[in-house]
Short mmCIF file of C-alpha atoms in Angstrom, two decimals:
data_model
loop_
_atom_site.label_atom_id
_atom_site.label_comp_id
_atom_site.label_asym_id
_atom_site.label_seq_id
_atom_site.Cartn_x
_atom_site.Cartn_y
_atom_site.Cartn_z
CA MET A 1 0.14 0.18 -0.41
CA ARG A 2 1.12 3.83 -1.37
CA PRO A 3 0.27 7.02 -0.34
CA LEU A 4 -0.86 8.44 -2.71
CA GLU A 5 -1.52 12.88 -3.57
CA LEU A 6 -4.32 13.51 -5.65
CA PRO A 7 -6.14 16.93 -7.08
CA CYS A 8 -9.03 16.05 -4.88
CA GLY A 9 -7.14 14.79 -1.42
CA LEU A 10 -4.92 12.16 -0.16
CA GLY A 11 -5.43 8.26 -1.36
CA TYR A 12 -4.36 5.62 -1.08
CA LEU A 13 -3.61 2.40 -3.46
CA ALA A 14 -3.05 -1.00 -2.65
CA GLU A 15 -2.39 -4.09 -5.08
CA GLU A 16 -2.20 -7.10 -4.22
CA LYS A 17 -1.93 -11.14 -6.55
CA LYS A 18 -4.64 -13.64 -4.97
CA ARG A 19 -5.32 -17.11 -5.89
CA THR A 20 -8.65 -17.57 -6.29
CA VAL A 21 -11.26 -19.78 -7.12
CA ALA A 22 -12.65 -19.28 -10.45
CA PRO A 23 -16.44 -17.72 -10.39
CA GLY A 24 -19.15 -20.02 -11.34
CA ARG A 25 -17.63 -22.98 -11.56
CA ASP A 26 -19.15 -25.94 -8.57
CA PRO A 27 -15.96 -25.86 -5.64
CA ASP A 28 -18.02 -29.04 -5.08
CA SER A 29 -17.79 -30.93 -8.53
CA LEU A 30 -15.79 -33.73 -8.21
CA GLU A 31 -13.38 -32.46 -10.28
CA GLY A 32 -13.25 -29.57 -6.73
CA PRO A 33 -12.87 -25.93 -7.74
CA LEU A 34 -10.48 -24.69 -10.51
CA ARG A 35 -8.23 -21.87 -8.71
CA GLY A 36 -5.86 -19.15 -10.83
CA ASP A 37 -3.85 -16.30 -10.14
CA VAL A 38 -5.50 -12.57 -10.96
CA TRP A 39 -4.27 -9.11 -9.99
CA GLN A 40 -6.42 -7.14 -7.76
CA SER A 41 -5.84 -3.15 -6.62
CA THR A 42 -7.84 -0.80 -5.41
CA VAL A 43 -7.25 3.00 -4.74
CA ALA A 44 -9.00 4.93 -2.11
CA VAL A 45 -9.43 9.08 -1.47
CA THR A 46 -10.87 10.38 1.18
CA GLY A 47 -12.76 14.22 0.92
CA SER A 48 -10.78 16.79 2.50
CA GLY A 49 -13.09 18.11 4.95
CA THR A 50 -16.18 15.55 4.07
CA PRO A 51 -17.00 12.41 5.09
CA ASP A 52 -16.93 11.08 2.47
CA ILE A 53 -15.20 8.20 0.72
CA ILE A 54 -14.47 7.08 -2.77
CA MET A 55 -13.27 3.89 -3.98
CA VAL A 56 -12.55 2.14 -7.17
CA GLN A 57 -11.22 -1.67 -7.95
CA LEU A 58 -10.17 -3.24 -10.20
CA VAL A 59 -9.53 -6.87 -11.13
CA THR A 60 -7.89 -8.72 -13.65
CA PRO A 61 -5.97 -12.77 -14.23
CA ALA A 62 -4.13 -10.80 -16.46
CA LEU A 63 -1.32 -10.79 -14.79
CA HIS A 64 1.85 -9.64 -17.76
CA LEU A 65 -1.00 -6.30 -18.11
CA ALA A 66 -0.93 -5.58 -14.15
CA ASP A 67 1.09 -2.35 -14.93
CA VAL A 68 -1.11 -1.52 -17.62
CA TYR A 69 -3.89 -1.76 -15.06
CA ARG A 70 -2.36 -0.04 -12.69
CA ASP A 71 -1.74 2.94 -15.11
CA ILE A 72 -5.53 2.98 -16.20
CA LEU A 73 -7.13 3.18 -12.10
CA LEU A 74 -4.19 5.91 -11.77
CA GLY A 75 -5.44 7.82 -14.45
CA VAL A 76 -8.73 7.72 -13.45
CA ALA A 77 -8.35 8.35 -9.40
CA ARG A 78 -6.91 11.66 -11.04
CA THR A 79 -9.93 12.64 -12.58
CA LEU A 80 -12.14 12.14 -8.93
CA THR A 81 -14.03 15.78 -7.03
CA PHE A 82 -15.91 16.02 -3.88
CA THR A 83 -18.13 18.72 -6.34
CA ASP A 84 -21.35 19.13 -7.25
CA PRO A 85 -21.08 19.63 -11.15
CA VAL A 86 -25.04 21.25 -10.06
CA LYS A 87 -23.51 24.08 -8.40
CA SER A 88 -20.40 24.51 -10.11
CA ALA A 89 -22.44 25.02 -13.60
CA PRO A 90 -23.14 28.01 -14.60
CA ALA A 91 -26.56 29.67 -14.83
CA ARG A 92 -28.51 29.02 -17.78
CA ASP A 93 -31.46 30.28 -19.29
CA SER A 94 -34.75 27.77 -18.46
CA GLU A 95 -34.80 26.08 -22.00
CA PRO A 96 -32.56 25.80 -24.40
CA ARG A 97 -32.01 27.14 -27.34
CA ALA A 98 -34.56 25.80 -30.95
CA GLY A 99 -32.56 23.28 -32.63
CA SER A 100 -29.84 23.12 -30.32
CA VAL A 101 -27.77 19.53 -29.11
CA GLU A 102 -29.22 20.28 -25.21
CA ALA A 103 -32.94 20.90 -26.93
CA ALA A 104 -32.65 17.28 -28.46
CA MET A 105 -30.97 15.79 -25.34
CA ARG A 106 -34.05 17.20 -22.99
CA SER A 107 -36.84 15.90 -25.40
CA ASP A 108 -35.37 12.09 -25.26
CA PHE A 109 -34.45 12.60 -21.83
CA GLY A 110 -36.75 14.66 -19.87
#
């Protein structure tokens, strides 16, 4: 486990290689449980001055790609924020301009 300095605050990265039972396989079958190795990594971030915690986890049997998946996980962690996008959005008119993409999206999704 190691600490991380992220734009939204302090976090940590934990990694481990585990031996586990394959999903969907009956452990009581005559052949016994099918076991394999997986790489598991977790990033956890606490909100600065808030009780919020965000955890992102990635698990893969592709042990040879652990470095690539770690980079992806850290990239995602660097995008985390504890701000409310609705509160930080600029004020706008109640109705979008006719024919705009926003008007089309609102008509589809309300």
